[in-house]
PDB file of C-alpha atoms in Angstrom:
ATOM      1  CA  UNK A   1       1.920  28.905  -1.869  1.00 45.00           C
ATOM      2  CA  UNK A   2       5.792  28.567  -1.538  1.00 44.00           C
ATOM      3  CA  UNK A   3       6.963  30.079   2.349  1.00 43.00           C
ATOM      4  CA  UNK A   4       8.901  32.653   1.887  1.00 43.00           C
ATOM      5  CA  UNK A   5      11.948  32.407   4.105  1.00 45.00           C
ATOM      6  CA  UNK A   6      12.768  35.575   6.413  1.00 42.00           C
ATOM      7  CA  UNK A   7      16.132  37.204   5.432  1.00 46.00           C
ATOM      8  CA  UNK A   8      18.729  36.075   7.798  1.00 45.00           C
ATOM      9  CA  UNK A   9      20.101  39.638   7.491  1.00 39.00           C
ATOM     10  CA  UNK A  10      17.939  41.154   9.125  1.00 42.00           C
ATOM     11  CA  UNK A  11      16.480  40.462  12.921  1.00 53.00           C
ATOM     12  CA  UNK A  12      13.913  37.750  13.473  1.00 58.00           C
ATOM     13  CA  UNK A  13      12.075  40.587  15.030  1.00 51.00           C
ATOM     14  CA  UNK A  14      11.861  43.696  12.550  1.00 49.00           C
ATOM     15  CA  UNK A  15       8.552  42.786  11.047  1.00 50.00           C
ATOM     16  CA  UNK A  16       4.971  43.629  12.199  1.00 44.00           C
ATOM     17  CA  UNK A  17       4.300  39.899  12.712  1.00 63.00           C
ATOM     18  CA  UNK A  18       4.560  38.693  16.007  1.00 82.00           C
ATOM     19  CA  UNK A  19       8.296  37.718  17.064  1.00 83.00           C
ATOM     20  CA  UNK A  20       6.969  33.810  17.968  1.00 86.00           C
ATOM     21  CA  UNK A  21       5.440  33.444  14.276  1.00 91.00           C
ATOM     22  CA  UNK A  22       8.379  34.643  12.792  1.00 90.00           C
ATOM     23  CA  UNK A  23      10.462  32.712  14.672  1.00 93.00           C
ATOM     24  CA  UNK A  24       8.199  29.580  14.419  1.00 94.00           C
ATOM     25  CA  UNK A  25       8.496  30.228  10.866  1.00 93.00           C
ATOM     26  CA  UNK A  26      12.585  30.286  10.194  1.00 94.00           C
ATOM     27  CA  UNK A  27      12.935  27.261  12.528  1.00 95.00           C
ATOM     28  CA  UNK A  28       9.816  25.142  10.780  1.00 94.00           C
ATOM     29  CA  UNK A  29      11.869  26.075   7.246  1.00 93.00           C
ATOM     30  CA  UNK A  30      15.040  25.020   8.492  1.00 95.00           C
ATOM     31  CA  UNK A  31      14.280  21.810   9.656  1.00 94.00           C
ATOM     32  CA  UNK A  32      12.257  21.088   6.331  1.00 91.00           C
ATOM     33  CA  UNK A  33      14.945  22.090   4.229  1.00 87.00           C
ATOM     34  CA  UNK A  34      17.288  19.842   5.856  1.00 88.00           C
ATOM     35  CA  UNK A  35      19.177  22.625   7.406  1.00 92.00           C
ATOM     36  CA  UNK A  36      18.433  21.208  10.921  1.00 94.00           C
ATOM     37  CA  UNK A  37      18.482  17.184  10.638  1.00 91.00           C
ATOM     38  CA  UNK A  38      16.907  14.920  12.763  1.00 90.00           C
ATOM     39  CA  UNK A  39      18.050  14.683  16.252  1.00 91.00           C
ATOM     40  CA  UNK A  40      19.641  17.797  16.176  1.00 93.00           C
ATOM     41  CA  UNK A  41      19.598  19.784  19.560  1.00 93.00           C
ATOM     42  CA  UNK A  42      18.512  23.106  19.763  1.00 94.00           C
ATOM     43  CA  UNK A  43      20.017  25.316  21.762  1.00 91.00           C
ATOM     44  CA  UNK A  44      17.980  28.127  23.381  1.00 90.00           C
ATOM     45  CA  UNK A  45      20.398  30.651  24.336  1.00 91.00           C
ATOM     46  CA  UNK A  46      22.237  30.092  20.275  1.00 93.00           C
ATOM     47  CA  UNK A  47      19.020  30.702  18.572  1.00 93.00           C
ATOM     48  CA  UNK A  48      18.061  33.640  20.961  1.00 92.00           C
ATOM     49  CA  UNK A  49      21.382  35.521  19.923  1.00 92.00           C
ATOM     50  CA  UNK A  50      20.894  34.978  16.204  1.00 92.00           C
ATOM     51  CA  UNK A  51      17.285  35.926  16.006  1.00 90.00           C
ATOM     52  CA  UNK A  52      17.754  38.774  18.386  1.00 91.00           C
ATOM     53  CA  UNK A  53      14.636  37.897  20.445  1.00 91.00           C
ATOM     54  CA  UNK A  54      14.239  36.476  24.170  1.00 91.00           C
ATOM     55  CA  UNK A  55      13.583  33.237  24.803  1.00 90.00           C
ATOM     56  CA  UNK A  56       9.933  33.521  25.667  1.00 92.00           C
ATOM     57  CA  UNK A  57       8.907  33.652  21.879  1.00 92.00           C
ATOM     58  CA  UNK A  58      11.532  31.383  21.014  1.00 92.00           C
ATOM     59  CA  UNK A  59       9.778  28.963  23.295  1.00 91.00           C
ATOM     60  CA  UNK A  60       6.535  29.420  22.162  1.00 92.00           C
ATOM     61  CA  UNK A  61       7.564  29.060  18.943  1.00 94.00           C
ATOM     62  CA  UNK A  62       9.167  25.622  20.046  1.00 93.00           C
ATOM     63  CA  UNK A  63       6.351  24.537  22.077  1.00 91.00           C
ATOM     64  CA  UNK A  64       4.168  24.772  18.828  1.00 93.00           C
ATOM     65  CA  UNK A  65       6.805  22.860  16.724  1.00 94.00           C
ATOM     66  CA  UNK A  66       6.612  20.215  18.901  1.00 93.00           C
ATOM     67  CA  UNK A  67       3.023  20.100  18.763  1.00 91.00           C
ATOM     68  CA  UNK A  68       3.172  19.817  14.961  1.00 90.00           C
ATOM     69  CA  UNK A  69       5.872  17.154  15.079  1.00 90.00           C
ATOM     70  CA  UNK A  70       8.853  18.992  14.404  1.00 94.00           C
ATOM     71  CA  UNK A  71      10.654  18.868  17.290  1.00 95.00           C
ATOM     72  CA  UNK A  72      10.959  16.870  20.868  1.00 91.00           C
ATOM     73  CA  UNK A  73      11.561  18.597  23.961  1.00 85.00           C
ATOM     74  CA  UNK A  74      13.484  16.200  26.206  1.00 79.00           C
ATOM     75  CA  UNK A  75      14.494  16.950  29.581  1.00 75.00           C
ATOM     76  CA  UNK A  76      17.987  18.059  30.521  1.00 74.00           C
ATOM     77  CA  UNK A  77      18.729  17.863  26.551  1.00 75.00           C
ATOM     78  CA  UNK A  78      16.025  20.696  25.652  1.00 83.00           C
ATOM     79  CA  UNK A  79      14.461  20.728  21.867  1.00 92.00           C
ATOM     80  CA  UNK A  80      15.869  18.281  19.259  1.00 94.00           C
ATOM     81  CA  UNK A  81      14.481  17.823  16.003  1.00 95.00           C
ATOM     82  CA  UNK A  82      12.469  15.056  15.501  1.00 93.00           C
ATOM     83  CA  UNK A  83      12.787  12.124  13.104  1.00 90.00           C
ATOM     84  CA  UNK A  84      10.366  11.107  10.588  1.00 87.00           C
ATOM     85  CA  UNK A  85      10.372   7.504  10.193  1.00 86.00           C
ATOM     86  CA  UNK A  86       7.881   5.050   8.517  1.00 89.00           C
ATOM     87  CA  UNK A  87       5.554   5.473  11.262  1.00 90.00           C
ATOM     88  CA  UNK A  88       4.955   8.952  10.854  1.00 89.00           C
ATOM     89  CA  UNK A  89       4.807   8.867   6.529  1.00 91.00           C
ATOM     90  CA  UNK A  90       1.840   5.676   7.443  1.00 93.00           C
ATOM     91  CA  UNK A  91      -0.221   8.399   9.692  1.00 92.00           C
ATOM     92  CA  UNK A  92       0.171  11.443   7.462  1.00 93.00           C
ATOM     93  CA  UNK A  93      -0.431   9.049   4.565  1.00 93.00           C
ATOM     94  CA  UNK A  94      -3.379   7.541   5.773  1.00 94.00           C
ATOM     95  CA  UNK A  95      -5.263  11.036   6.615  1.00 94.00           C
ATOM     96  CA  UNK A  96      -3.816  12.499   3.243  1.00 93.00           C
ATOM     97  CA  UNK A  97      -5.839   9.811   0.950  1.00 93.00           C
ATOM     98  CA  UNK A  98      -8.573  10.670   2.377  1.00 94.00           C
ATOM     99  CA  UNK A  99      -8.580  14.450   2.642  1.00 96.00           C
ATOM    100  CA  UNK A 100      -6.726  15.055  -0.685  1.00 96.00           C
ATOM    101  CA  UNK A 101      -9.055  12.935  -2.888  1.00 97.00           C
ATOM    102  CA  UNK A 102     -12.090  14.929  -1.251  1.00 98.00           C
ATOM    103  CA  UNK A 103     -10.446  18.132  -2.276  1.00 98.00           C
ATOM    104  CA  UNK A 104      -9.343  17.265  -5.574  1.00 98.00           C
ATOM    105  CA  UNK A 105     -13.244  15.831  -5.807  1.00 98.00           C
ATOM    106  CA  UNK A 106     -14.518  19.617  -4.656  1.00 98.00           C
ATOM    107  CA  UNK A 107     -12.126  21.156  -7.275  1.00 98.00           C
ATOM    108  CA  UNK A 108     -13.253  19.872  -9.688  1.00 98.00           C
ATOM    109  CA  UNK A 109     -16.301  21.163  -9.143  1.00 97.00           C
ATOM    110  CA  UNK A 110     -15.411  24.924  -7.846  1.00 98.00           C
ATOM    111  CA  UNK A 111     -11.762  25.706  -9.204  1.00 98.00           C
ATOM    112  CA  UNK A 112     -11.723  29.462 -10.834  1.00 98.00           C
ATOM    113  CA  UNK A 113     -10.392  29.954 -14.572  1.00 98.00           C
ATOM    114  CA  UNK A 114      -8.029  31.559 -12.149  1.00 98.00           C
ATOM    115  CA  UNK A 115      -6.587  28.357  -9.958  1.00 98.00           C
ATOM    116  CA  UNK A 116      -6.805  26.333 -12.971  1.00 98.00           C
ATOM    117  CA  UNK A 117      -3.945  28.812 -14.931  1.00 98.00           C
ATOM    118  CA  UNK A 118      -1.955  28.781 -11.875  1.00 98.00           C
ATOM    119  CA  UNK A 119      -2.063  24.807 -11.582  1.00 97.00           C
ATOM    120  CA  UNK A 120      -1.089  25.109 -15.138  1.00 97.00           C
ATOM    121  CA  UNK A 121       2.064  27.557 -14.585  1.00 96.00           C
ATOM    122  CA  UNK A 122       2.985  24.902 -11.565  1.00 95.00           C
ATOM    123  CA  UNK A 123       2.868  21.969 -13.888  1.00 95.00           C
ATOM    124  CA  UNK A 124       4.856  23.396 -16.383  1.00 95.00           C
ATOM    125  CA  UNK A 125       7.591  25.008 -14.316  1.00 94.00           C
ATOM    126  CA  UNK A 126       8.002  21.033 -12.390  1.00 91.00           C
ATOM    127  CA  UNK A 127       7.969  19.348 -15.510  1.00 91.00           C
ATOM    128  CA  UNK A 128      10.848  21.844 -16.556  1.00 92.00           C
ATOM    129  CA  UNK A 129      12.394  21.540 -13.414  1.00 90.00           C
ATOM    130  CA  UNK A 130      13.139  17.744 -13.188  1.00 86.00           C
ATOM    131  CA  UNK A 131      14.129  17.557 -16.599  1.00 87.00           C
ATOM    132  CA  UNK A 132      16.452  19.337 -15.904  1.00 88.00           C
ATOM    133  CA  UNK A 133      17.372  17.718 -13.109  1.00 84.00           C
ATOM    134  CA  UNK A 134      16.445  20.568 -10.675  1.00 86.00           C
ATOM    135  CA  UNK A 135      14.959  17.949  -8.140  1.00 80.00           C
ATOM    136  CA  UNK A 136      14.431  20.395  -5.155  1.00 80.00           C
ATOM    137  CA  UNK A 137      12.864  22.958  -7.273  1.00 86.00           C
ATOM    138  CA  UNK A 138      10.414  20.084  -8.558  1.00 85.00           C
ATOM    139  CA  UNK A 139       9.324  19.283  -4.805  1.00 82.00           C
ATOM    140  CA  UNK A 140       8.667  22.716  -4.275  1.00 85.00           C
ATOM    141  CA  UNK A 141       6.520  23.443  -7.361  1.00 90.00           C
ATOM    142  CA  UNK A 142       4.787  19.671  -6.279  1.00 87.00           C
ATOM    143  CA  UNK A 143       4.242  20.841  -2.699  1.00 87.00           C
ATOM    144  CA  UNK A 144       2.376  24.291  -3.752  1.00 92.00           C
ATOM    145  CA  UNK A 145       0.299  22.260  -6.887  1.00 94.00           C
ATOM    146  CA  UNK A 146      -1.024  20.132  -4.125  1.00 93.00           C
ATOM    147  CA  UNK A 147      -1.789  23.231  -1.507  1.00 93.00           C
ATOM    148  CA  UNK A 148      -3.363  24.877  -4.596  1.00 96.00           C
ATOM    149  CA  UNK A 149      -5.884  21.883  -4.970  1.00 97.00           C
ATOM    150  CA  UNK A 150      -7.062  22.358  -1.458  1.00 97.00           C
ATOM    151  CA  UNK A 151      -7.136  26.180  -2.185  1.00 97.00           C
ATOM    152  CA  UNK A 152      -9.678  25.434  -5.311  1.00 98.00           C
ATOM    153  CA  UNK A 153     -11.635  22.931  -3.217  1.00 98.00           C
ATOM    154  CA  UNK A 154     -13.369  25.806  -1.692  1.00 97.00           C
ATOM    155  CA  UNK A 155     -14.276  24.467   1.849  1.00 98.00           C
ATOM    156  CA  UNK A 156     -12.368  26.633   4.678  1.00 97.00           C
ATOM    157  CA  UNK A 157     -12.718  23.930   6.923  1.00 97.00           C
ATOM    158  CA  UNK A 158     -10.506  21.628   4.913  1.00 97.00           C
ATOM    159  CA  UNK A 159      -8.080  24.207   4.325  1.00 95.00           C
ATOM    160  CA  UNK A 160      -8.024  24.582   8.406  1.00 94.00           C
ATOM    161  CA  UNK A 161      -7.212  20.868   8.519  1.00 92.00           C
ATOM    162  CA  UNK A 162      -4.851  20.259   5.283  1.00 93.00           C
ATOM    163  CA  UNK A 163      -2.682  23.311   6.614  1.00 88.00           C
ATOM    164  CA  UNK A 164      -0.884  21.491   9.435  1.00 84.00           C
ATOM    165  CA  UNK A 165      -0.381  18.583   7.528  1.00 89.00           C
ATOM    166  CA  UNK A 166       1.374  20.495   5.095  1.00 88.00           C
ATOM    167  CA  UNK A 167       4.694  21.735   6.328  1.00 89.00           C
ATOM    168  CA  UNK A 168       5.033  17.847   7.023  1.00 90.00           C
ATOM    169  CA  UNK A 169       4.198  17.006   3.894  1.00 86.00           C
ATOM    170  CA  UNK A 170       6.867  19.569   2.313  1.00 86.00           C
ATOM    171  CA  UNK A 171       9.300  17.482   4.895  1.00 89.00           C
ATOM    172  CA  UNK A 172       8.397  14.607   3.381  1.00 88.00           C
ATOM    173  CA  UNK A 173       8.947  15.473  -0.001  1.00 81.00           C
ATOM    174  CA  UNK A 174      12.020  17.084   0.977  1.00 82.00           C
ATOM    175  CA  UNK A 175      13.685  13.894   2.696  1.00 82.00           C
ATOM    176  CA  UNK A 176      12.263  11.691  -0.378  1.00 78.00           C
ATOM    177  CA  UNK A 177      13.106  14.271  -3.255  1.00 68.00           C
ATOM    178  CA  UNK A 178      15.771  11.700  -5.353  1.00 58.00           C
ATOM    179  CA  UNK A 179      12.047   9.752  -6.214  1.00 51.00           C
ATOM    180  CA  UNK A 180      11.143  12.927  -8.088  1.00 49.00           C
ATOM    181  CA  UNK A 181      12.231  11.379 -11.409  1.00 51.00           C
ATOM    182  CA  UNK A 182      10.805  13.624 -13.766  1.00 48.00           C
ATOM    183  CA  UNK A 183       7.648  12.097 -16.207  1.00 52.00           C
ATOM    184  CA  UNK A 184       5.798   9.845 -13.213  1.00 60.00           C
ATOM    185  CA  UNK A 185       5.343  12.366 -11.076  1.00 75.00           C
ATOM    186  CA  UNK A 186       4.688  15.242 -13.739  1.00 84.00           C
ATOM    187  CA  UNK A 187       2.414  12.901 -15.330  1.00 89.00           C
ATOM    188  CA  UNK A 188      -0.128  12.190 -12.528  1.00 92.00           C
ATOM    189  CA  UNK A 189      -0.450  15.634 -11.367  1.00 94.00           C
ATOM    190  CA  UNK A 190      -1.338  16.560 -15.002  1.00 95.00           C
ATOM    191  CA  UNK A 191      -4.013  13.326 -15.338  1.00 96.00           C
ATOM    192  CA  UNK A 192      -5.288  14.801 -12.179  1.00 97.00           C
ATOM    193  CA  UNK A 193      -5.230  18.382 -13.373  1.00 98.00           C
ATOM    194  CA  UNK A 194      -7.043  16.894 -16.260  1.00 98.00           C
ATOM    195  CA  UNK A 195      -9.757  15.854 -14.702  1.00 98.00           C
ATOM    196  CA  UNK A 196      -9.954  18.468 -12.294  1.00 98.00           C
ATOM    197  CA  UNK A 197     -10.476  20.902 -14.926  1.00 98.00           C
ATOM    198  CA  UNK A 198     -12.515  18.606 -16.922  1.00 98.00           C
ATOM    199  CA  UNK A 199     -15.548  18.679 -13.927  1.00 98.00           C
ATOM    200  CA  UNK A 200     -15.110  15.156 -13.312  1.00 98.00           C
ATOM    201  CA  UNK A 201     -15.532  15.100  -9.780  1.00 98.00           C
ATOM    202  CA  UNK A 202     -15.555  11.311  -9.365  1.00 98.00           C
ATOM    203  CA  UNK A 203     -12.112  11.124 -11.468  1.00 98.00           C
ATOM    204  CA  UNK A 204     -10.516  13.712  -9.840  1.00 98.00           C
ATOM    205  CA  UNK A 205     -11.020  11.902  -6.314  1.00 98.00           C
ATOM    206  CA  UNK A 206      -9.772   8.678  -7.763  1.00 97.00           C
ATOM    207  CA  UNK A 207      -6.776  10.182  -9.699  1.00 97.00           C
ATOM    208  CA  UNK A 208      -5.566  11.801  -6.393  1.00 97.00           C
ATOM    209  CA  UNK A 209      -5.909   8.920  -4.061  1.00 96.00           C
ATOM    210  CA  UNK A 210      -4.121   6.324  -6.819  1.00 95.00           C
ATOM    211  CA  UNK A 211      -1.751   9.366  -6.479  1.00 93.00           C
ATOM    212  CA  UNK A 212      -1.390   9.414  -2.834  1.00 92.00           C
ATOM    213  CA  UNK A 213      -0.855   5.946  -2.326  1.00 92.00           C
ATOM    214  CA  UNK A 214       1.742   5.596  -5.079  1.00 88.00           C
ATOM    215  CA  UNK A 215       3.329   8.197  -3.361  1.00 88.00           C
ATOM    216  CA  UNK A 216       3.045   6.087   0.187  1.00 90.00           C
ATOM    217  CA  UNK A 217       4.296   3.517  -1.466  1.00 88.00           C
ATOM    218  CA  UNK A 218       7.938   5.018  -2.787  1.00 85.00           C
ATOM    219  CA  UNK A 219       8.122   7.446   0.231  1.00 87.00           C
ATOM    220  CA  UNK A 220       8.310   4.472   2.435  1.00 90.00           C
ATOM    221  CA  UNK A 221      10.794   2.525   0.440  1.00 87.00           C
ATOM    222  CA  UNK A 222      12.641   5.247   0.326  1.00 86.00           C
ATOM    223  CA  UNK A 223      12.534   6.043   4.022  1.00 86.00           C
ATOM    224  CA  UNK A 224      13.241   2.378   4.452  1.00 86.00           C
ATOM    225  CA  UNK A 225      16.388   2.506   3.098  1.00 82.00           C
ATOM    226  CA  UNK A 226      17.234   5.318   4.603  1.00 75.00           C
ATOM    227  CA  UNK A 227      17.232   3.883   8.168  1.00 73.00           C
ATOM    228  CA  UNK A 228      19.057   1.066   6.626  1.00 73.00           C
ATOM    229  CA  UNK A 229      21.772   3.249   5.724  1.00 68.00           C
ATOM    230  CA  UNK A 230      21.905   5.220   9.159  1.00 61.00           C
ATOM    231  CA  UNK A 231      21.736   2.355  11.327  1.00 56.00           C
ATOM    232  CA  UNK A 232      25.394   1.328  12.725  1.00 51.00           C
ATOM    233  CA  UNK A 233      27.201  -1.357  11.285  1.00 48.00           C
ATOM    234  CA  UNK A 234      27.783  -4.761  13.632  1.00 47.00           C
ATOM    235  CA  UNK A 235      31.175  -4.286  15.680  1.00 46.00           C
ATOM    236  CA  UNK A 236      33.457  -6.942  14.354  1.00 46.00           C
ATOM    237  CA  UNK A 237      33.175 -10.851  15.562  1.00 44.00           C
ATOM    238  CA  UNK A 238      29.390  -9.566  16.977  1.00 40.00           C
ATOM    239  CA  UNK A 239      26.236 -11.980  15.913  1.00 33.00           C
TER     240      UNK A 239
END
């Protein structure tokens, strides 16, 4: 469900966990939450201090953000925090249809009495969220109904390959939150949870790829304007 964030209190490395996972962990959250924005450098010896680690897990932890997207190690500049453009939404798009209608499909026909109470506690708490305007709160709640449908799906192996996909997919949401507006998005996820625990396998695959690719669809308007906005303005008397 939701990743809980480490407290910032207390070293990186007082915890049984390994010190790169924990680290890996803080950095991933901070650059989903916005804390770290695109092309932002990282700087090794800064993030070593704060955590209180070396900077052999810190590395490790960086070498596997980059390999998940996260970040771009550039020499002489070091780690900066990748962007996530168009290009990148059309990729994890394009696998998501796919993988999310199977699980919803799978759900259907394996959620416990169990998932399908907690998909109901999920719904209701994001419906109460964006009414009330509590947009960031609504992504999060969206996020873990989502990871919750691959949990019920039953099939390790697609959990194993919707778990990378995820954190990005958190990003996403995160960077496209202001299309969170309210009733849309609360209503397909509870015509999907509908159908999910109605058994309908074939309408629960449907109802989560129309779902998908309405999402494509906004999230890349949205990250279209975006770039729009970022992109410098013409220098005066310029074509």
């Amino acid at each position: 469900m939701t990743t809980r964030r480490p407290d910032r209190r207390t070293p990186i490395g007082d915890t049984h966990r390994s010190l790169r996972d924990r680290v890996h962990e803080e950095l991933r959250e901070r650059i989903i939450e916005g804390e770290y924005s695109a092309g932002r450098r990282l700087v090794e010896r800064e993030l070593a201090e704060e955590f209180g680690v070396s900077r052999i897990p810190l590395r490790e932890a960086m070498q596997r953000l980059e390999s998940e997207g996260f970040l771009w190690v550039q020499a002489r500049r070091g780690a900066v925090v990748a962007d996530f453009g168009t290009e990148g939404a059309e990729h994890l798009f394009d696998v998501r249809e796919k993988l999310e209608g199977l699980a919803a499909g799978l759900a259907a026909r394996r959620a416990t009495a169990v998932q399908l109470r907690a998909m109901e506690r999920l719904l209701a708490r994001s419906r109460k969220a964006s009414e009330s305007g509590r947009l960031r709160e609504a992504v999060t709640h969206n996020a873990d109904f989502h990871h919750l449908i691959v949990e019920a799906s039953g099939n390790p192996l697609l959990c194993d390959l919707m778990a990378p996909l995820d954190s990005r997919l958190r990003r996403l949401f995160r960077l496209t939150s202001e299309l969170n507006d309210g009733d849309p998005m609360c209503g397909e996820h509870e015509r999907l949870y509908e159908a999910i625990r109605a058994g309908d396998e074939r309408q629960a695959e449907e109802r989560a790829r129309a779902h998908v690719a309405g999402t494509r669809a906004a999230a890349l308007r949205c990250l279209t304007a975006r770039a729009t906005e970022d992109r410098p303005a013409p220098e005066h008397g310029t074509a």
